[in-house]
mmCIF file of C-alpha atoms in Angstrom:
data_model
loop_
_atom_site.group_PDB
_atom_site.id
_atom_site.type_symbol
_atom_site.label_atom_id
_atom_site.label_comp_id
_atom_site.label_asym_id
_atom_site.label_seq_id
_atom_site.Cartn_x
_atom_site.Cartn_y
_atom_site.Cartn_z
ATOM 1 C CA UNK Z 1 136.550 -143.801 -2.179
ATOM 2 C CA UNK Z 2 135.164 -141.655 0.043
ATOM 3 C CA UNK Z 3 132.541 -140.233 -2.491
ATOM 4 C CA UNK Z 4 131.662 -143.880 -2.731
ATOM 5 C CA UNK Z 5 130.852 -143.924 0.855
ATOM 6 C CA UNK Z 6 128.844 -141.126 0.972
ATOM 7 C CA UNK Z 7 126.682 -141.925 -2.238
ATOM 8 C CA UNK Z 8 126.055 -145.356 -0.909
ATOM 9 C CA UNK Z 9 125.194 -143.967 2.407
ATOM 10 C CA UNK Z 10 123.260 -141.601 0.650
ATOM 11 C CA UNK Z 11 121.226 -144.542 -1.392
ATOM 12 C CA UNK Z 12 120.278 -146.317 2.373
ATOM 13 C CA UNK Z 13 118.937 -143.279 3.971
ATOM 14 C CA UNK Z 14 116.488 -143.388 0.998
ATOM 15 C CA UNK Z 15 115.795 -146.472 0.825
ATOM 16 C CA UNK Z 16 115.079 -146.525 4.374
ATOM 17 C CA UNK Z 17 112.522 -143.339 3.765
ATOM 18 C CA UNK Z 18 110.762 -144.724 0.956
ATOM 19 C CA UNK Z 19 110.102 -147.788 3.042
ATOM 20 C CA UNK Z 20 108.541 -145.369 5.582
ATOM 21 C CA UNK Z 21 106.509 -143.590 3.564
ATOM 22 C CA UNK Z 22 105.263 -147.001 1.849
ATOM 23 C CA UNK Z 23 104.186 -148.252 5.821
ATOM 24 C CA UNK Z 24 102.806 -144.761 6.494
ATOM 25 C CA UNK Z 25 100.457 -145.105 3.455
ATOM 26 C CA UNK Z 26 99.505 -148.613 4.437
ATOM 27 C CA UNK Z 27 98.761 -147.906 7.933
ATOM 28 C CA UNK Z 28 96.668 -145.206 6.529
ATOM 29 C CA UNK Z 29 94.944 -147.207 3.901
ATOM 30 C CA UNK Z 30 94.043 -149.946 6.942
ATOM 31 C CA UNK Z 31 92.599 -147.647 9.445
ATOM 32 C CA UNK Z 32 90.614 -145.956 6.665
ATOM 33 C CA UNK Z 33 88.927 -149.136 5.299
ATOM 34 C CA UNK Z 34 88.352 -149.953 8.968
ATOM 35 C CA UNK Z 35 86.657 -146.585 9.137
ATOM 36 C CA UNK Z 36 84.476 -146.843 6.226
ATOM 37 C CA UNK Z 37 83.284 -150.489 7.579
ATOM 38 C CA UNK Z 38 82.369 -149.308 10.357
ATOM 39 C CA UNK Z 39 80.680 -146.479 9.737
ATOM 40 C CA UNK Z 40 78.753 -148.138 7.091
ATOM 41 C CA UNK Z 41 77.941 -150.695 9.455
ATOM 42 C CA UNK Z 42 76.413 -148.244 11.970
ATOM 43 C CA UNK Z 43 74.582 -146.332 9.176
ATOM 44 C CA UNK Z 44 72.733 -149.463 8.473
ATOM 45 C CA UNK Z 45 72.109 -149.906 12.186
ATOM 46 C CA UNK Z 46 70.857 -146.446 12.686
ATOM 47 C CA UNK Z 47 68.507 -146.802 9.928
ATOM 48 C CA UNK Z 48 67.137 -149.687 11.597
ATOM 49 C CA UNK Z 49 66.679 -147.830 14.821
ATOM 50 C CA UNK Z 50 64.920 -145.093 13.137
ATOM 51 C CA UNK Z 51 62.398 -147.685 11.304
ATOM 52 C CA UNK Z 52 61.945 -148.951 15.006
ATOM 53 C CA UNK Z 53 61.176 -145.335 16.113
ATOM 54 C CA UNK Z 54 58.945 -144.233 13.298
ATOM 55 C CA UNK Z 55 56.234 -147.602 13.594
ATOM 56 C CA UNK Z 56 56.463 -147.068 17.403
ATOM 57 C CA UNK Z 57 55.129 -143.196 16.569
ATOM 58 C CA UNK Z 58 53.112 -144.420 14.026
ATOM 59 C CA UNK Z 59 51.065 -146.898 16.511
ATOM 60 C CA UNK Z 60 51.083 -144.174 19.261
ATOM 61 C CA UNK Z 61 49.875 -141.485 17.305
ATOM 62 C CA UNK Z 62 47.619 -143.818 15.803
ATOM 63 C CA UNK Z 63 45.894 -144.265 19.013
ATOM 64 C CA UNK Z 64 45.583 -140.979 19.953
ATOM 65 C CA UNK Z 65 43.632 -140.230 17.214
ATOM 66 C CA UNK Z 66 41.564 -142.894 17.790
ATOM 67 C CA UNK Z 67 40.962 -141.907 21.409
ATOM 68 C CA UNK Z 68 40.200 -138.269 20.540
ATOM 69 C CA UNK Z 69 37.856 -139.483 17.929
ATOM 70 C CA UNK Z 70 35.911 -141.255 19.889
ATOM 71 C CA UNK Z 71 36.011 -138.504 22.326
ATOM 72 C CA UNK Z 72 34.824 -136.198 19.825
ATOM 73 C CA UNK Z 73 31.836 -138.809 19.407
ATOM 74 C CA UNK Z 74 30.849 -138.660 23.108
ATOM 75 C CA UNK Z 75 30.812 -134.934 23.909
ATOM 76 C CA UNK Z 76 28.349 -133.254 25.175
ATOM 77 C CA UNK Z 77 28.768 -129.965 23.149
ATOM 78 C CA UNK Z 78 29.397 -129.406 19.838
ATOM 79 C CA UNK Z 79 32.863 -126.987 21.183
ATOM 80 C CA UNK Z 80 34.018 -130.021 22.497
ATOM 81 C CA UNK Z 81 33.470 -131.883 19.367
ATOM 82 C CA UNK Z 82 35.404 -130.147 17.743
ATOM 83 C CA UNK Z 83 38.532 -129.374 19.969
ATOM 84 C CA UNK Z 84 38.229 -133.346 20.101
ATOM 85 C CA UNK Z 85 38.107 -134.013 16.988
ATOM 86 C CA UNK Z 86 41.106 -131.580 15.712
ATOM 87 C CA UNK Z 87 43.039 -133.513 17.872
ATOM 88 C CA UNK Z 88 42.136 -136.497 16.478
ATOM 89 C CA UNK Z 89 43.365 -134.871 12.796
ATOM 90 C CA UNK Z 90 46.594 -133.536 14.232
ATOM 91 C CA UNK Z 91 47.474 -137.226 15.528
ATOM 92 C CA UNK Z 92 46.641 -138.691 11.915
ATOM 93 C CA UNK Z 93 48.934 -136.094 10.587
ATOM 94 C CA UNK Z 94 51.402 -137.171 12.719
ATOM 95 C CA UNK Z 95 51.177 -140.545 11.598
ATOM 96 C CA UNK Z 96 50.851 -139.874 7.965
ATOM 97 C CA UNK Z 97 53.919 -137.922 8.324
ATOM 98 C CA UNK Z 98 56.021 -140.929 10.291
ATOM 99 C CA UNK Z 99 55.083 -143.161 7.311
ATOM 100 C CA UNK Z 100 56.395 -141.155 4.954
ATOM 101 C CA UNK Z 101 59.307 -141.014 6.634
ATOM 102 C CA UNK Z 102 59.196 -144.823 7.241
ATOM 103 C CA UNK Z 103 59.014 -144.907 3.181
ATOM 104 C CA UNK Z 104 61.677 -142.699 2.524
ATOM 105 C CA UNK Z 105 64.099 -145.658 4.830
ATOM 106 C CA UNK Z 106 62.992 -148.324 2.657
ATOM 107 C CA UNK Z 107 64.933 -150.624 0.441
ATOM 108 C CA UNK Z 108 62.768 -153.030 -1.436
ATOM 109 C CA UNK Z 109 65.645 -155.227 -2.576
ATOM 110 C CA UNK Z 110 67.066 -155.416 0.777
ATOM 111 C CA UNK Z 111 64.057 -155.571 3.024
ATOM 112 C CA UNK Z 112 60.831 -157.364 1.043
ATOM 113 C CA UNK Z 113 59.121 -158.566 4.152
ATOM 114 C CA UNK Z 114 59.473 -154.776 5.704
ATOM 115 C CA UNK Z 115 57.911 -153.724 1.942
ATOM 116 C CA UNK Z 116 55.472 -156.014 1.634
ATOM 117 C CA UNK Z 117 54.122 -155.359 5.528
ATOM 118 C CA UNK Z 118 54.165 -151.102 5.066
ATOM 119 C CA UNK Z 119 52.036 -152.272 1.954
ATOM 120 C CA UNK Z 120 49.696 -153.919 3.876
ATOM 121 C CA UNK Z 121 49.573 -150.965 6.426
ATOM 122 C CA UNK Z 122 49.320 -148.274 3.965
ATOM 123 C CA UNK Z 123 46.279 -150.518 2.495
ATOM 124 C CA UNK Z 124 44.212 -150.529 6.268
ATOM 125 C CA UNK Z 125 45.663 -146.560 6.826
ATOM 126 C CA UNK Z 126 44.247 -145.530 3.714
ATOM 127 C CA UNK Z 127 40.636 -147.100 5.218
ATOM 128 C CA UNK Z 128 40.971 -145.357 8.421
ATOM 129 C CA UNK Z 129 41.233 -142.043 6.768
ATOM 130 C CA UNK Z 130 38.667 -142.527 4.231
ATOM 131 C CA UNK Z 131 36.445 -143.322 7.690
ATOM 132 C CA UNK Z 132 37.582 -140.502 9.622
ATOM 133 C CA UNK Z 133 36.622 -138.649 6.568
ATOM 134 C CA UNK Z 134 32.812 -139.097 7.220
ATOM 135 C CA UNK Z 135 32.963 -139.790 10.983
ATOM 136 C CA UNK Z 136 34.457 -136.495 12.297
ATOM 137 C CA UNK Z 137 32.537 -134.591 10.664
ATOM 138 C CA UNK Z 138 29.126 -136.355 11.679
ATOM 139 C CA UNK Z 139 30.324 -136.113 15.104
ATOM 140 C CA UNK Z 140 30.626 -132.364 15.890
ATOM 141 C CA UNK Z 141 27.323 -131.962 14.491
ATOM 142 C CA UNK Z 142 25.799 -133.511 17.411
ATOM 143 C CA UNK Z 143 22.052 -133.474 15.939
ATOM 144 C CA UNK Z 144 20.376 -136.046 18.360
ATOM 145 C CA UNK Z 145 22.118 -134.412 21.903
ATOM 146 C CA UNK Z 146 20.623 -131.094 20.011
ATOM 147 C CA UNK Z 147 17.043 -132.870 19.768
ATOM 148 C CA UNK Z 148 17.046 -133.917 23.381
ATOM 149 C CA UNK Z 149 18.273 -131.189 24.764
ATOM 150 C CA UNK Z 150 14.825 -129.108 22.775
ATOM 151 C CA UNK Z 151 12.546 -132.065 23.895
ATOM 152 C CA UNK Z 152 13.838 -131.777 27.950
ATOM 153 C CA UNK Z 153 13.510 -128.456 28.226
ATOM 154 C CA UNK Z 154 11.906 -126.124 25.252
ATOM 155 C CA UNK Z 155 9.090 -128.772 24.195
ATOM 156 C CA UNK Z 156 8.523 -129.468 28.022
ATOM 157 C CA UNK Z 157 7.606 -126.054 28.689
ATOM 158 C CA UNK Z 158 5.175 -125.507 26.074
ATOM 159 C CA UNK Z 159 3.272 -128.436 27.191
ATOM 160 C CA UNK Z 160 3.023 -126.802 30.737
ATOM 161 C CA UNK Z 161 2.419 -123.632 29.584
ATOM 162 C CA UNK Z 162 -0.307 -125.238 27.229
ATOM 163 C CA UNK Z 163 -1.733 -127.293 30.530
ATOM 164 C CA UNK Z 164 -1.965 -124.158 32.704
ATOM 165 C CA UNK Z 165 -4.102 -121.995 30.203
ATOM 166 C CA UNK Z 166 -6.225 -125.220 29.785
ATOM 167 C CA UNK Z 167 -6.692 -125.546 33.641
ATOM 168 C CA UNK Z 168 -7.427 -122.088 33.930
ATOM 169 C CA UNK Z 169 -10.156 -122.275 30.734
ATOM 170 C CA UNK Z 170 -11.903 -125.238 32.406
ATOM 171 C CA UNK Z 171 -12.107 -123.587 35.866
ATOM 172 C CA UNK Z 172 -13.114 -120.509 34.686
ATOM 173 C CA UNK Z 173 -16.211 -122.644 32.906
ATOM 174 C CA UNK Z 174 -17.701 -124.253 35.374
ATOM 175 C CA UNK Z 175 -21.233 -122.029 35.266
ATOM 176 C CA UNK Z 176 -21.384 -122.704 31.276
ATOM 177 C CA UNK Z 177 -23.783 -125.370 30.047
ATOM 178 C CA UNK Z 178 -21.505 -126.819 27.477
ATOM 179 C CA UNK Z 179 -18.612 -127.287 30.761
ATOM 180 C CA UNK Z 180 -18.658 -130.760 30.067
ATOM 181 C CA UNK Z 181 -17.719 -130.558 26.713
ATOM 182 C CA UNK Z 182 -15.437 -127.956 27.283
ATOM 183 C CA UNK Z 183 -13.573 -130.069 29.650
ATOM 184 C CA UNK Z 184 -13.135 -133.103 27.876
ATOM 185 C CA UNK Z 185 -11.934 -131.202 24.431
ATOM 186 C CA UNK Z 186 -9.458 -129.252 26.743
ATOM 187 C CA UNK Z 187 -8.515 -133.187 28.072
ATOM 188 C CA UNK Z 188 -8.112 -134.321 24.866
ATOM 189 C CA UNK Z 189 -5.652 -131.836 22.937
ATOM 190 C CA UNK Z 190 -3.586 -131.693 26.250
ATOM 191 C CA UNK Z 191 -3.547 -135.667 26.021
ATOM 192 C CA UNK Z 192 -2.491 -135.439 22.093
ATOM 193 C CA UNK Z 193 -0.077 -133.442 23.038
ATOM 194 C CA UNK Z 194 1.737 -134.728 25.733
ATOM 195 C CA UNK Z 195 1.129 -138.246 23.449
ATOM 196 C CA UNK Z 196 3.053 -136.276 20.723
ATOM 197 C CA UNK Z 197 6.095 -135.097 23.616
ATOM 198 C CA UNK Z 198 6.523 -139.360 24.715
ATOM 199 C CA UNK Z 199 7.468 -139.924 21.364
ATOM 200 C CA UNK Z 200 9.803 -137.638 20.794
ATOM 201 C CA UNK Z 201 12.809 -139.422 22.946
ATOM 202 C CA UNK Z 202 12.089 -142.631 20.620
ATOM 203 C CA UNK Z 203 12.466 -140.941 17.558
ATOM 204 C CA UNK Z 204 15.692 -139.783 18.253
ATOM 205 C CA UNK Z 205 16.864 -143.147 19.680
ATOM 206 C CA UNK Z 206 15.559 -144.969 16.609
ATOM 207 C CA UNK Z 207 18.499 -145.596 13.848
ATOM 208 C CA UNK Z 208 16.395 -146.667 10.507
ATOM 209 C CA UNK Z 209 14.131 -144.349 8.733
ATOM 210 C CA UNK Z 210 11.343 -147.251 8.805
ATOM 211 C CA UNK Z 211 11.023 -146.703 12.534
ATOM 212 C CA UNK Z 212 11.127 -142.705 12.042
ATOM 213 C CA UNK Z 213 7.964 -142.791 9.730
ATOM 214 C CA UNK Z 214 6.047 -144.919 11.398
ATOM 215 C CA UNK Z 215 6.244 -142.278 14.778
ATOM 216 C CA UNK Z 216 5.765 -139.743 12.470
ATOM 217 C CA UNK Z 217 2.323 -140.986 11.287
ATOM 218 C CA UNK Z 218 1.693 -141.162 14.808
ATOM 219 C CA UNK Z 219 2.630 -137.491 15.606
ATOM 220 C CA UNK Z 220 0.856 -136.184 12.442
ATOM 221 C CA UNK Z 221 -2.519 -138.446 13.838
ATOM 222 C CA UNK Z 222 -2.193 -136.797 17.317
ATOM 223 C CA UNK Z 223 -1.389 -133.495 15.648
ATOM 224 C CA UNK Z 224 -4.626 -133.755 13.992
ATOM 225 C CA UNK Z 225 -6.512 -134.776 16.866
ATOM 226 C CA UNK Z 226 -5.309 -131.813 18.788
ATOM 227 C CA UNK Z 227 -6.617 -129.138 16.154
ATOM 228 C CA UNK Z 228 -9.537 -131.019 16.108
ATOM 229 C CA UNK Z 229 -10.174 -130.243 19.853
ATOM 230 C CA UNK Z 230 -9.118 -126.742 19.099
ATOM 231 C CA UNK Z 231 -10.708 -125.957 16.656
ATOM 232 C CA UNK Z 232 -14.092 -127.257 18.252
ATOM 233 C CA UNK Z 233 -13.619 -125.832 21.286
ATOM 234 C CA UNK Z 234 -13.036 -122.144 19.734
ATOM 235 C CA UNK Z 235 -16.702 -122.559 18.985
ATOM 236 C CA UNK Z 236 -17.640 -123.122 22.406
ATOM 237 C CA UNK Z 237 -15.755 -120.651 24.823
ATOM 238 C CA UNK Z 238 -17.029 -117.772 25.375
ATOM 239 C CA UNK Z 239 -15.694 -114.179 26.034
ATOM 240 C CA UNK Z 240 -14.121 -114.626 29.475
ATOM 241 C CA UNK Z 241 -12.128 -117.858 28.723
ATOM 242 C CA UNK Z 242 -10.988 -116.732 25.299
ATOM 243 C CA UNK Z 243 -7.662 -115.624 26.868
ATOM 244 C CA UNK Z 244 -6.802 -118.719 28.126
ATOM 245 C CA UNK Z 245 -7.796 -120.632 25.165
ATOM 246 C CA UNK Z 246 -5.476 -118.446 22.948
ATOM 247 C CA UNK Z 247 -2.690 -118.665 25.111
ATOM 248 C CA UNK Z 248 -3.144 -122.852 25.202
ATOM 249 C CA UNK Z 249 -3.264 -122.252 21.916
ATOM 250 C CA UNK Z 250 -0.356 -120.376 21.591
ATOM 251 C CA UNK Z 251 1.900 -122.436 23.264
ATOM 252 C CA UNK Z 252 0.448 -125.424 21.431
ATOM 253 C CA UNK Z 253 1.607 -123.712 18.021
ATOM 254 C CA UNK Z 254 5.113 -123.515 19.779
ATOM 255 C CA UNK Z 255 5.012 -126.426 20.648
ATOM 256 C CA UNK Z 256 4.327 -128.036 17.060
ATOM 257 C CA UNK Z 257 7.588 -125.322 15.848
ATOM 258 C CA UNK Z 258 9.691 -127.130 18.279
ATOM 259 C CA UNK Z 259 8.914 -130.537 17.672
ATOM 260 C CA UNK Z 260 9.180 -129.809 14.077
ATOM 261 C CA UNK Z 261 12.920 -129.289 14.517
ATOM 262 C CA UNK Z 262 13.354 -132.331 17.132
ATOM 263 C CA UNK Z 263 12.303 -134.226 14.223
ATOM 264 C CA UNK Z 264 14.865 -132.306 11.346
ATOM 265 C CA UNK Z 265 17.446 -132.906 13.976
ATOM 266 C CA UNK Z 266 16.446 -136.233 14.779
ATOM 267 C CA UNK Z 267 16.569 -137.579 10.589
ATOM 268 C CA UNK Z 268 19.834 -136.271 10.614
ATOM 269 C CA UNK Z 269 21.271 -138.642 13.066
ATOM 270 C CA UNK Z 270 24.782 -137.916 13.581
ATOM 271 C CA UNK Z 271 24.957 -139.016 16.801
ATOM 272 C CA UNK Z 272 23.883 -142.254 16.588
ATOM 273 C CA UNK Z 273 25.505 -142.599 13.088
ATOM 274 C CA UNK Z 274 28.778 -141.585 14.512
ATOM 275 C CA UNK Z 275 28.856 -143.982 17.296
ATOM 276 C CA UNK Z 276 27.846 -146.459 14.758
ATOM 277 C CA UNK Z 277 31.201 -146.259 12.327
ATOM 278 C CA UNK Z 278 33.312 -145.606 15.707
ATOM 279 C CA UNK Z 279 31.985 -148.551 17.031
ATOM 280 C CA UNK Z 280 31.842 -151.034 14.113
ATOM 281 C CA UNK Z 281 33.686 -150.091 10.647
ATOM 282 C CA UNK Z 282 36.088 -147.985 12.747
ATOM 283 C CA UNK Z 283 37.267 -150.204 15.344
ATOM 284 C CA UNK Z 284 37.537 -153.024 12.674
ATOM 285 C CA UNK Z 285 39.977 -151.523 10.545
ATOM 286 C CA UNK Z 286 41.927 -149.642 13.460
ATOM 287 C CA UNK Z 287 42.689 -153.287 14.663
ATOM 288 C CA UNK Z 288 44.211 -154.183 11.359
ATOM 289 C CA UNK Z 289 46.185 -151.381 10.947
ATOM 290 C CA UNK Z 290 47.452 -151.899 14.666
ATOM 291 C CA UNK Z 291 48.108 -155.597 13.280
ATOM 292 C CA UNK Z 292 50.223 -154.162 10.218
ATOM 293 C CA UNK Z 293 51.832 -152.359 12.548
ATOM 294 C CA UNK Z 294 52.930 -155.068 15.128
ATOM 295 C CA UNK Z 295 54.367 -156.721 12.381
ATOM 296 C CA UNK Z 296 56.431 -154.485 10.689
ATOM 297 C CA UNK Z 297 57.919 -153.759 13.969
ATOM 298 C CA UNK Z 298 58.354 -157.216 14.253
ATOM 299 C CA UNK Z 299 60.183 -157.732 11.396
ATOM 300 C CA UNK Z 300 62.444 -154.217 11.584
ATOM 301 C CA UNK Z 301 63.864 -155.591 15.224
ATOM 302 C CA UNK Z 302 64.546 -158.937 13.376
ATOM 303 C CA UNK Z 303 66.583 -157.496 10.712
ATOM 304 C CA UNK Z 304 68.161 -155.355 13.322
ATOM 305 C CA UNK Z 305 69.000 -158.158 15.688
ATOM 306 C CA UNK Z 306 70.231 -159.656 12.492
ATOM 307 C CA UNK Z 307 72.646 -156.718 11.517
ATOM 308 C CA UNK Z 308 74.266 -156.183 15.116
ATOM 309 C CA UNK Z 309 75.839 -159.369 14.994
ATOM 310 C CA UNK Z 310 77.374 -159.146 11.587
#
């Protein structure tokens, strides 16, 4: 009887165990599917985040680069340029590296609108590098600032240089019969010349190559005129002035060296050119991709708005 007892004491105590361990388990089992909701739940919610992050670098970096670019486009030396525009490539980097992240986040099944708007942005980006392609290197080159700054101060020299040794060949033949003529030849290649120098600052304003040729054929006409003088009035001077005709002479020939460049410089254009594609096909498609941009954002916030009250 007693055995009895005990075995059917025995038989409660585990029975009263195994009941236990079955509510241990399913406490378990609760809190760990609670767990695994919830941290799914905030996965999904940090992705969003992250997408929120990566446009929001994507727009600022996007507008540093355009800043620096046009920065690059507006200095004054070509050291500057550059610094300027390796920023500008160092910001692009850092947005071509936030969309690839941004890519990496995306789920086209899940998030179409978000797919079809980075489409649409990746469309406009590829644009704006294709641009920046052409345009930073055109403006480091600086080829007009280059011209002016040989037409303000080289060219402008040699024309005074060129006007002293002509002043000091018609004083110096004021007792020679053919004075008069001497005069107005030395009048007339100094004119040329300094007719030559006034058209240098419009050549390197002016944008089509119509415009260039036509001041061209003016130059070359002037240049002619100018050797003409020259080479009329070597006939006429006479020993004492020849020192001062070969030094107007001389400064004349450097004169024609420098404006030869001005002109090389002036073809090339990258100034102008530059602020051209900054200002126009630049700023265009920078506004679209800022556009693209808005809107993804726009929609990313949504879905996370969406999301944090599920």
């Amino acid at each position: 009887m007693g055995r009895l007892s005990a075995n059917k004491n025995m038989t409660y105590v585990l029975a009263g165990v195994a009941f236990l361990l079955i509510l241990v388990f399913l406490v378990m089992g609760a809190v760990r599917s609670t767990h695994e909701d919830r941290s799914g739940r905030m996965g999904v919610l940090e992705k969003s985040l992250r997408k929120i992050h990566l446009v929001d670098t994507m727009r600022i970096s996007l507008l540093v680069s355009a800043e620096a670019e046009k920065s690059s486009v507006l200095a004054e030396t070509d050291e500057a340029s550059q610094a300027f525009a390796d920023q500008s490539a160092q910001a692009s980097a850092a947005v071509e590296r936030a969309r690839l992240d941004f890519e990496e986040l995306l789920d086209g099944d899940k998030f179409r609108q978000e797919m079809e708007l980075f489409r649409q942005f990746n469309g406009c980006w590829v644009k704006l590098q294709e641009i920046d392609r052409e345009l930073l290197p055109l403006a480091v080159q600086n080829t007009n600032l280059k011209a002016l700054r040989l037409s303000f101060i080289p060219a402008v020299e040699a024309i005074r240089r060129m006007e002293t040794a002509l002043g000091q060949l018609m004083d110096g033949s004021d007792s020679s019969p053919d004075a008069p003529k001497i005069m107005r030849l030395a009048a007339r290649s100094l004119i040329g010349a300094c007719h030559i120098y006034t058209l240098q600052a419009p050549h390197i304003a002016e944008t089509s190559s119509t415009g260039m040729d036509e001041m061209e054929a003016a130059m070359k006409r002037l240049d002619a005129q100018v050797d003409e003088s020259f080479s009329t009035l070597d006939a006429l001077v006479d020993q004492p002035g020849r020192s001062y005709f070969d030094a107007a002479k001389a400064s004349y020939a450097e004169f024609q060296k420098i404006n030869a460049k001005i002109i090389e410089l002036s073809r090339q254009n990258s100034n102008s050119l530059s602020s051209a594609i900054s200002l126009g096909q630049k700023r265009n498609v920078m506004l679209q991709c800022l556009d693209s941009l808005a809107a993804l954002q726009g929609a990313v916030q949504q879905g996370t708005a969406l999301k944090a009250t599920k």
